Coordinates of C-alpha atoms and ligand atoms in Angstrom, one line a residue:
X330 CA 31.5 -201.6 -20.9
X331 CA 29.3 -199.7 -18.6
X332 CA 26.4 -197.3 -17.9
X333 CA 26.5 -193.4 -16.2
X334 CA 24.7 -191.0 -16.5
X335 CA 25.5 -187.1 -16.6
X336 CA 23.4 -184.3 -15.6
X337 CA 24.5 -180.9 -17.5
X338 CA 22.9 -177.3 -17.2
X339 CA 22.5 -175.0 -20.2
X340 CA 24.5 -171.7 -20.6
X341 CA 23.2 -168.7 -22.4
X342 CA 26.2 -166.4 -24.0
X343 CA 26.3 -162.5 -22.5
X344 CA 29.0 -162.5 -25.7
X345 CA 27.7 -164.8 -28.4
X346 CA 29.3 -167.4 -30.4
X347 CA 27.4 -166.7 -33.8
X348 CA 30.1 -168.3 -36.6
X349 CA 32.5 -171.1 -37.4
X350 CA 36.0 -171.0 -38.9
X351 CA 35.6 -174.8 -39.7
X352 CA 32.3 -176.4 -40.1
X353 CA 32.8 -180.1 -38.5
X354 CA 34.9 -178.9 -35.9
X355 CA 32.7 -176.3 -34.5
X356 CA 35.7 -173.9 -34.7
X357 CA 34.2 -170.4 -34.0
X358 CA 34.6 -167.3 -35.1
X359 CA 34.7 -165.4 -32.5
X360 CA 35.7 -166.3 -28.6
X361 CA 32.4 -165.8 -26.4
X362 CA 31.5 -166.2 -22.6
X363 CA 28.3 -167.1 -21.3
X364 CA 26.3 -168.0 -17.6
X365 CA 25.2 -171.2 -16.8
X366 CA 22.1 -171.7 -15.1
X367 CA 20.7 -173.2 -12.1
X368 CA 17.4 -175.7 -12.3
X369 CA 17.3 -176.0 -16.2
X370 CA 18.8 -179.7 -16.7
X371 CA 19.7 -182.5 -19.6
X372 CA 20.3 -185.7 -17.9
X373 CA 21.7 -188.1 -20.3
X374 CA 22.4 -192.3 -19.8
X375 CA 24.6 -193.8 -22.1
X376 CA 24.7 -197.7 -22.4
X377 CA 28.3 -198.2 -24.0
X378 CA 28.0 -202.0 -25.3
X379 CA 25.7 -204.5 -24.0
X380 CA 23.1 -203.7 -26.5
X381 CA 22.1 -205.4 -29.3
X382 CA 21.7 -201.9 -31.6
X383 CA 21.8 -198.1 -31.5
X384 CA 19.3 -196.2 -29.8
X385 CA 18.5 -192.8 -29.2
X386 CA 15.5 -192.1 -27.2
X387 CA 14.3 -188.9 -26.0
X388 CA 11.9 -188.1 -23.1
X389 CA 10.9 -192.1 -23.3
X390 CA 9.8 -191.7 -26.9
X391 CA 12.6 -193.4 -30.3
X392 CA 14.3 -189.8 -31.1
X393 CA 13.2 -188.1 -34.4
X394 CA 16.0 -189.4 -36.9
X395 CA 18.1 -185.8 -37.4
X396 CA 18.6 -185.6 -33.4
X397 CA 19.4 -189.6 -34.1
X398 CA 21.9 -189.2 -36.5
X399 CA 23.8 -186.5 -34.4
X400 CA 23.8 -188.2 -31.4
X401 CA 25.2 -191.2 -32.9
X402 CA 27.4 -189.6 -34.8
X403 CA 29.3 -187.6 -31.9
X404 CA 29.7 -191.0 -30.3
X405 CA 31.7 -192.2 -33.2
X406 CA 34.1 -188.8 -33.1
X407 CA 34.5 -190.4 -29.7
X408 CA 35.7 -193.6 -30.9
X409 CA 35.2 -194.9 -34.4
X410 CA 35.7 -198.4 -33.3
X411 CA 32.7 -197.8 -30.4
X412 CA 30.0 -200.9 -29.6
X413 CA 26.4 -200.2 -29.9
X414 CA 25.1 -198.1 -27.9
X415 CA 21.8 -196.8 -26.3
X416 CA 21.3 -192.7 -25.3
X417 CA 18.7 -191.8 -23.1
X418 CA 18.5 -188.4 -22.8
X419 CA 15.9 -186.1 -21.2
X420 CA 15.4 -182.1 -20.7
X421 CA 13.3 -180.8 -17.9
X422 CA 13.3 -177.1 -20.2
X423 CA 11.4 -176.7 -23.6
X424 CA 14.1 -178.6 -26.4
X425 CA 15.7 -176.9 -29.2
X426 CA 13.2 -172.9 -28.6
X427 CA 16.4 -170.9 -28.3
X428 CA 16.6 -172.0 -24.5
X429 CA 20.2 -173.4 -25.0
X430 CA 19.3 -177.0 -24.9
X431 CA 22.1 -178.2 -27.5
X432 CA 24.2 -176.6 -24.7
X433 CA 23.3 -178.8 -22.0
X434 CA 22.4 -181.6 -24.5
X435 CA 25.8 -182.1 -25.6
X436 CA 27.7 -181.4 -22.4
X437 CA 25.9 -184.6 -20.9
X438 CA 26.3 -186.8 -23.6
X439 CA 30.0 -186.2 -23.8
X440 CA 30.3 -187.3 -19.9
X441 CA 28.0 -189.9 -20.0
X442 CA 29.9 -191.3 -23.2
X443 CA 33.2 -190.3 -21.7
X444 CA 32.1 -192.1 -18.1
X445 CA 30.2 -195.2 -19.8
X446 CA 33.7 -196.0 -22.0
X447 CA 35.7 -195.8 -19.3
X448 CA 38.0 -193.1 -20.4
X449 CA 39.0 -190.3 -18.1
X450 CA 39.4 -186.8 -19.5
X451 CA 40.3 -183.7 -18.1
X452 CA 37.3 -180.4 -18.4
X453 CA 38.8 -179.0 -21.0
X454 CA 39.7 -182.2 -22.8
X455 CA 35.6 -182.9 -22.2
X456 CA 34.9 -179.6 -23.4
X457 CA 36.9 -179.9 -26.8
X458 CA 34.8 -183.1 -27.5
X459 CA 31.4 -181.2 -26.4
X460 CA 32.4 -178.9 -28.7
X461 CA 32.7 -181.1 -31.4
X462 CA 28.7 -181.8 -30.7
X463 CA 27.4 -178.2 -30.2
X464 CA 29.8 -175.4 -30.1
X465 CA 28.1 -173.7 -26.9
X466 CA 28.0 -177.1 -25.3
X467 CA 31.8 -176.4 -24.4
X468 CA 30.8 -173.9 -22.2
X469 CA 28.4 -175.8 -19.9
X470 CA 31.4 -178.7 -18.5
X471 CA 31.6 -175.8 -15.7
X472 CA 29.1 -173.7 -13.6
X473 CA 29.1 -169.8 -13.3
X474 CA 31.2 -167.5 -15.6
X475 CA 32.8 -169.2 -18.5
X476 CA 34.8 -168.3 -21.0
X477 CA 34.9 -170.2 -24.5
X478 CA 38.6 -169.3 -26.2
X479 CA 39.1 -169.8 -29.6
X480 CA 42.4 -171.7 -30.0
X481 CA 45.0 -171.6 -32.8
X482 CA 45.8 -175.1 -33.6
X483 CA 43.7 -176.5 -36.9
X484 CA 42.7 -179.6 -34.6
X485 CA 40.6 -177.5 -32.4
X486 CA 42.8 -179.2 -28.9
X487 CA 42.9 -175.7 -27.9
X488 CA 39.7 -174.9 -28.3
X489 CA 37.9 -175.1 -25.3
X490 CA 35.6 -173.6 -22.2
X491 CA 37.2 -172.4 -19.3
X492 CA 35.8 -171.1 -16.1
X493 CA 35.7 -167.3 -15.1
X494 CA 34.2 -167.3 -11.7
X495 CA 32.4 -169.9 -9.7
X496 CA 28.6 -169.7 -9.5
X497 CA 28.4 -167.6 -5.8
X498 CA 30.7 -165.3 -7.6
X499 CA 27.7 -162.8 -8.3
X500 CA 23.9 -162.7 -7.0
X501 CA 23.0 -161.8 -10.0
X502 CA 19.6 -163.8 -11.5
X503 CA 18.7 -164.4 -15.5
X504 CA 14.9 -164.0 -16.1
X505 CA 13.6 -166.1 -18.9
X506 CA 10.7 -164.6 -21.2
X507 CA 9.5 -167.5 -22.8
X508 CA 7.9 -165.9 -25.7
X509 CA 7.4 -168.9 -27.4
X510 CA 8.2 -172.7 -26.5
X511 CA 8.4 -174.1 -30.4
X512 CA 10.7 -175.5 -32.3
X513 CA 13.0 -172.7 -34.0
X514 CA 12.6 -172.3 -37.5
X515 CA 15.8 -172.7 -38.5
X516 CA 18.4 -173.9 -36.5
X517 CA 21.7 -172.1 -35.2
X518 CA 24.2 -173.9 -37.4
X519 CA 22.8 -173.0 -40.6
X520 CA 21.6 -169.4 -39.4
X521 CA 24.6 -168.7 -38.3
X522 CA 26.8 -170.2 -41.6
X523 CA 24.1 -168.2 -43.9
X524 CA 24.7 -164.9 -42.1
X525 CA 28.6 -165.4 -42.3
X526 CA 28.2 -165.5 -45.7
X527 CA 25.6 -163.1 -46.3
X528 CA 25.6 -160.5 -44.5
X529 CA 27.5 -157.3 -44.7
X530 CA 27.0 -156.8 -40.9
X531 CA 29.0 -159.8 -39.7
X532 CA 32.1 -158.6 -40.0
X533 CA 31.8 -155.8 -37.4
X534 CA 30.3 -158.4 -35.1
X535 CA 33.3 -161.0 -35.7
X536 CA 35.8 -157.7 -34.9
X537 CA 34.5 -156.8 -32.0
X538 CA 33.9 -159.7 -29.9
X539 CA 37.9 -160.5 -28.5
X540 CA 37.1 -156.9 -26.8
X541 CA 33.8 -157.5 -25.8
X542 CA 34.8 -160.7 -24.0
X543 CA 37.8 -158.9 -22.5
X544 CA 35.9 -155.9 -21.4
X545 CA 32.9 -158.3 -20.4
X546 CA 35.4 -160.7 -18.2
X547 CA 37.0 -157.5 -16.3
X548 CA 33.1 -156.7 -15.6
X549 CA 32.3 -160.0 -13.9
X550 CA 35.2 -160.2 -12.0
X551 CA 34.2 -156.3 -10.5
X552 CA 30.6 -157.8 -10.3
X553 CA 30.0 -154.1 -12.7
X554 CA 26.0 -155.0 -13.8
X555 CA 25.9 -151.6 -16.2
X556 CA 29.5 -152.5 -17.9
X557 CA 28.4 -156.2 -18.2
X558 CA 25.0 -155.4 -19.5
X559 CA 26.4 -152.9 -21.6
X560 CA 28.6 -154.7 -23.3
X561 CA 26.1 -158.5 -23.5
X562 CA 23.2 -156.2 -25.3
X563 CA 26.1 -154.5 -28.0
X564 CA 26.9 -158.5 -28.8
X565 CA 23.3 -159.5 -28.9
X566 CA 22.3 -156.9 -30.7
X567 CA 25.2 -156.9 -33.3
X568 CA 24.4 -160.4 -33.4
X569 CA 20.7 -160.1 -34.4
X570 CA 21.6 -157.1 -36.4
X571 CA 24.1 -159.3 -38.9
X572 CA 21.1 -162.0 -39.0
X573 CA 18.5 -159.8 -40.3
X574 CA 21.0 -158.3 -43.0
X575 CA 21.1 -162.0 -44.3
X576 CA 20.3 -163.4 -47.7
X577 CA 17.1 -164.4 -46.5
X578 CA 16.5 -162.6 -43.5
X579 CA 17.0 -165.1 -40.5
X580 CA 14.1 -163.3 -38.6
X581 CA 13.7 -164.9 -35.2
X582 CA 11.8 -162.0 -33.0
X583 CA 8.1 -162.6 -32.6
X584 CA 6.1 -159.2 -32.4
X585 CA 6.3 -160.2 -27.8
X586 CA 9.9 -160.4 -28.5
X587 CA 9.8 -156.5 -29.4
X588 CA 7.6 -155.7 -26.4
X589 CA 9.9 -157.6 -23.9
X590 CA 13.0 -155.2 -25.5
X591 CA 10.9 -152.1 -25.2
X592 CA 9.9 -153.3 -21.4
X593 CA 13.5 -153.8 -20.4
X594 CA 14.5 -150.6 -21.8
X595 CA 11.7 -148.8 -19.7
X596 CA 12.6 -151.0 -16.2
X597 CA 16.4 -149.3 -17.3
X598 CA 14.7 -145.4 -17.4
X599 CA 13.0 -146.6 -13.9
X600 CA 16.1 -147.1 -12.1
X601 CA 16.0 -150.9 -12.5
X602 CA 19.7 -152.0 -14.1
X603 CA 18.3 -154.9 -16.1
X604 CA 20.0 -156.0 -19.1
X605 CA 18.2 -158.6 -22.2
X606 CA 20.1 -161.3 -24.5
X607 CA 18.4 -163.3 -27.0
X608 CA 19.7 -166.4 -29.2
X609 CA 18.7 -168.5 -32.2
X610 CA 15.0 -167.9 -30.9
X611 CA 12.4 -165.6 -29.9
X612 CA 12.5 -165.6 -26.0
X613 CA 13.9 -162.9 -24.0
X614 CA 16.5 -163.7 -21.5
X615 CA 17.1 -160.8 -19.0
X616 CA 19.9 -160.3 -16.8
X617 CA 19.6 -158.3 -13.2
X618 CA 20.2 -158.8 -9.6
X619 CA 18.7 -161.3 -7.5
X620 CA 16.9 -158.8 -5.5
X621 CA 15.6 -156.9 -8.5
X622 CA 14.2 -160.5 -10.5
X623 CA 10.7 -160.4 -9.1
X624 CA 9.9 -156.8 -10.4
X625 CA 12.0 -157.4 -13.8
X626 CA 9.4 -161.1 -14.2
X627 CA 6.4 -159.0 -13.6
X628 CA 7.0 -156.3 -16.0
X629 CA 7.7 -159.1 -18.6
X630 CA 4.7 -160.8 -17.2
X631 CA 2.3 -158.3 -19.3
X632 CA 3.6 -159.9 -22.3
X633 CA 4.3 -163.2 -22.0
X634 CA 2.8 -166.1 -20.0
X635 CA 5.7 -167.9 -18.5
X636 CA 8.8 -166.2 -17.0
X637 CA 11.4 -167.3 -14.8
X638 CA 14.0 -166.8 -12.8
X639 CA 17.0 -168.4 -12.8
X640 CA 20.2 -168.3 -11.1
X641 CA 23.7 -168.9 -11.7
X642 CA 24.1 -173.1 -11.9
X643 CA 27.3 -175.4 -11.0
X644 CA 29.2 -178.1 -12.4
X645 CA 28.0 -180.7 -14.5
X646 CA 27.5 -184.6 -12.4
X647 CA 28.4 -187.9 -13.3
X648 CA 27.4 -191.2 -12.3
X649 CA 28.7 -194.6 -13.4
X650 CA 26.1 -197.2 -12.6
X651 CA 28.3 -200.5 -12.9
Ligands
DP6_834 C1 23.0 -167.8 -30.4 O1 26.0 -173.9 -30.1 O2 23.6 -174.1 -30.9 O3 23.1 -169.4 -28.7 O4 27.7 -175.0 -32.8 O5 26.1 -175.1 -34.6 O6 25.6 -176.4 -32.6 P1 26.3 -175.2 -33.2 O7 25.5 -173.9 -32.6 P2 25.0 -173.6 -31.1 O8 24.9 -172.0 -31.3 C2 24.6 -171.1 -30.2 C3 24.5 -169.8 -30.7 C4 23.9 -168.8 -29.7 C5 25.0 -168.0 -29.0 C6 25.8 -168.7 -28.0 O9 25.4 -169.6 -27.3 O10 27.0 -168.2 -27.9

């Protein structure tokens, strides 16, 4: 019984995951493929045994008892049998504010767990069980381009990340309009299970995304910004589009969340090939070049007060402490 640590970087989806075919499994939908990110980090400790109860702590403080629960939980999908155990876990990125936390969040508990039990798994055998926490955290066990397939088999064993194209692939950057650092109002899962079956714009959204992801994946791998752009806004947008047609509305733009759009539609007319995607929350997420990221912040800068740039991230680390 042991201790390690994993450090895990969130991804954000340019085609979304919005959908599951089985509920406790995190089977989606739809296949997706997403960017991890640079500097954004969970680092997660797991303490597998050697304690006298569970724990969950987050940021140094006893964790709110829903986050508690899951974390626990996942653990015992790991092994039923497992000892106690205590997760520290900490984000360096605002938690749960559509800023892909659950992403990273999930990816570092599954190798810290993994690492701390003294099991050895392969990425994609990590990524099914990170799945199994958060269904986006199967895309974060690798850095760059990464592709989330769906699978056939009812088990989910199939259904896993797997990498596109390494992180110096593409000098392309992601800049982050944080519209709003709270806590979502509602969270992904049940958004997205109320829009699947509520809304009568789903479906084109569920049909579409196989060829958005193959049109998407040709894109990266011809470094084409307009194609990919193109094709991440379309899923974003029929995303979003689905969740307001809901039975209630799930309504996650804030009235800066509009004015970021409009902005990045304008920096488009100037010349500037800047792209936006936006998740189970308000903030903007824009993608661009590298050398185009300072102009594309500061036009988002009249709307918001923090924006930053990120690049494309690497693999997740482990560390076993004894
Ligand atoms: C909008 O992975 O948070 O960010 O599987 O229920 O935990 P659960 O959902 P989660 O959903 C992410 C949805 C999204 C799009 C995406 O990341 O593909």
């Amino acid at each position: 019984m042991a201790v390690a640590t994993a450090v895990a970087h969130p991804n954000i989806a340019l085609v979304k995951y919005w959908g599951k075919r089985d509920i406790p499994l995190n089977l989606p939908a739809v296949p997706s493929l997403s960017l991890t990110l640079d500097r954004y980090t969970t680092t997660t400790t797991v303490h597998w045994g050697n304690v006298s109860e569970d724990s969950v702590w987050v940021d140094g403080q006893a964790a709110a008892p829903a986050f508690r629960k899951r974390a626990l939980h996942f653990l015992s999908v790991l092994d039923a049998r497992r000892p106690s155990c205590r997760i520290e876990t900490t984000n360096n990125f605002p938690t749960a504010a559509g800023l892909a936390s659950s992403s990273s969040g999930f990816a570092a508990l599954a190798l810290a767990a993994l690492a701390a039990s003294g099991r050895s798994m392969t990425p994609a055998e990590a990524s099914v069980l990170a799945r199994q926490g958060s269904g986006s955290a199967c895309r974060s066990l690798w850095g760059g381009f990464v592709g989330w397939s769906m699978g056939i088999r009812p088990d989910g064993t199939d259904c896993h990340g797997y990498p596109i194209s390494r992180p110096d692939h593409w000098d392309v950057a992601m800049v982050m309009a944080i519209v709003s650092s709270d806590k979502k109002s509602i969270g992904s899962t049940q958004a997205m299970i109320r829009t699947a079956e509520t809304s009568p714009l789903y479906l084109p959204f569920v049909e579409q995304a196989r060829d958005d992801v193959i049109r998407a994946t040709q894109a990266i791998k011809d470094r084409n910004l307009d194609t990919l752009g193109t094709i991440m806004e379309s899923s974003t947008f029929k995303m979003h589009a689905s969740m307001h047609a809901a039975v209630p509305p799930v309504m996650y733009w804030k009235p800066a969340t509009v004015a970021c759009i409009q902005t990045v539609l304008s920096l488009r007319e100037a010349g500037i090939s800047a792209y936006l995607t936006m998740d189970a929350g308000p903030n903007v997420k824009v993608l661009c070049l590298q050398r185009e990221a300072q102009a594309v912040q500061a036009a988002l800068l009249h709307h918001v007060e923090h924006c930053e740039i990120l690049k494309p991230g690497g693999d997740p680390t482990v560390t076993i402490h004894e």
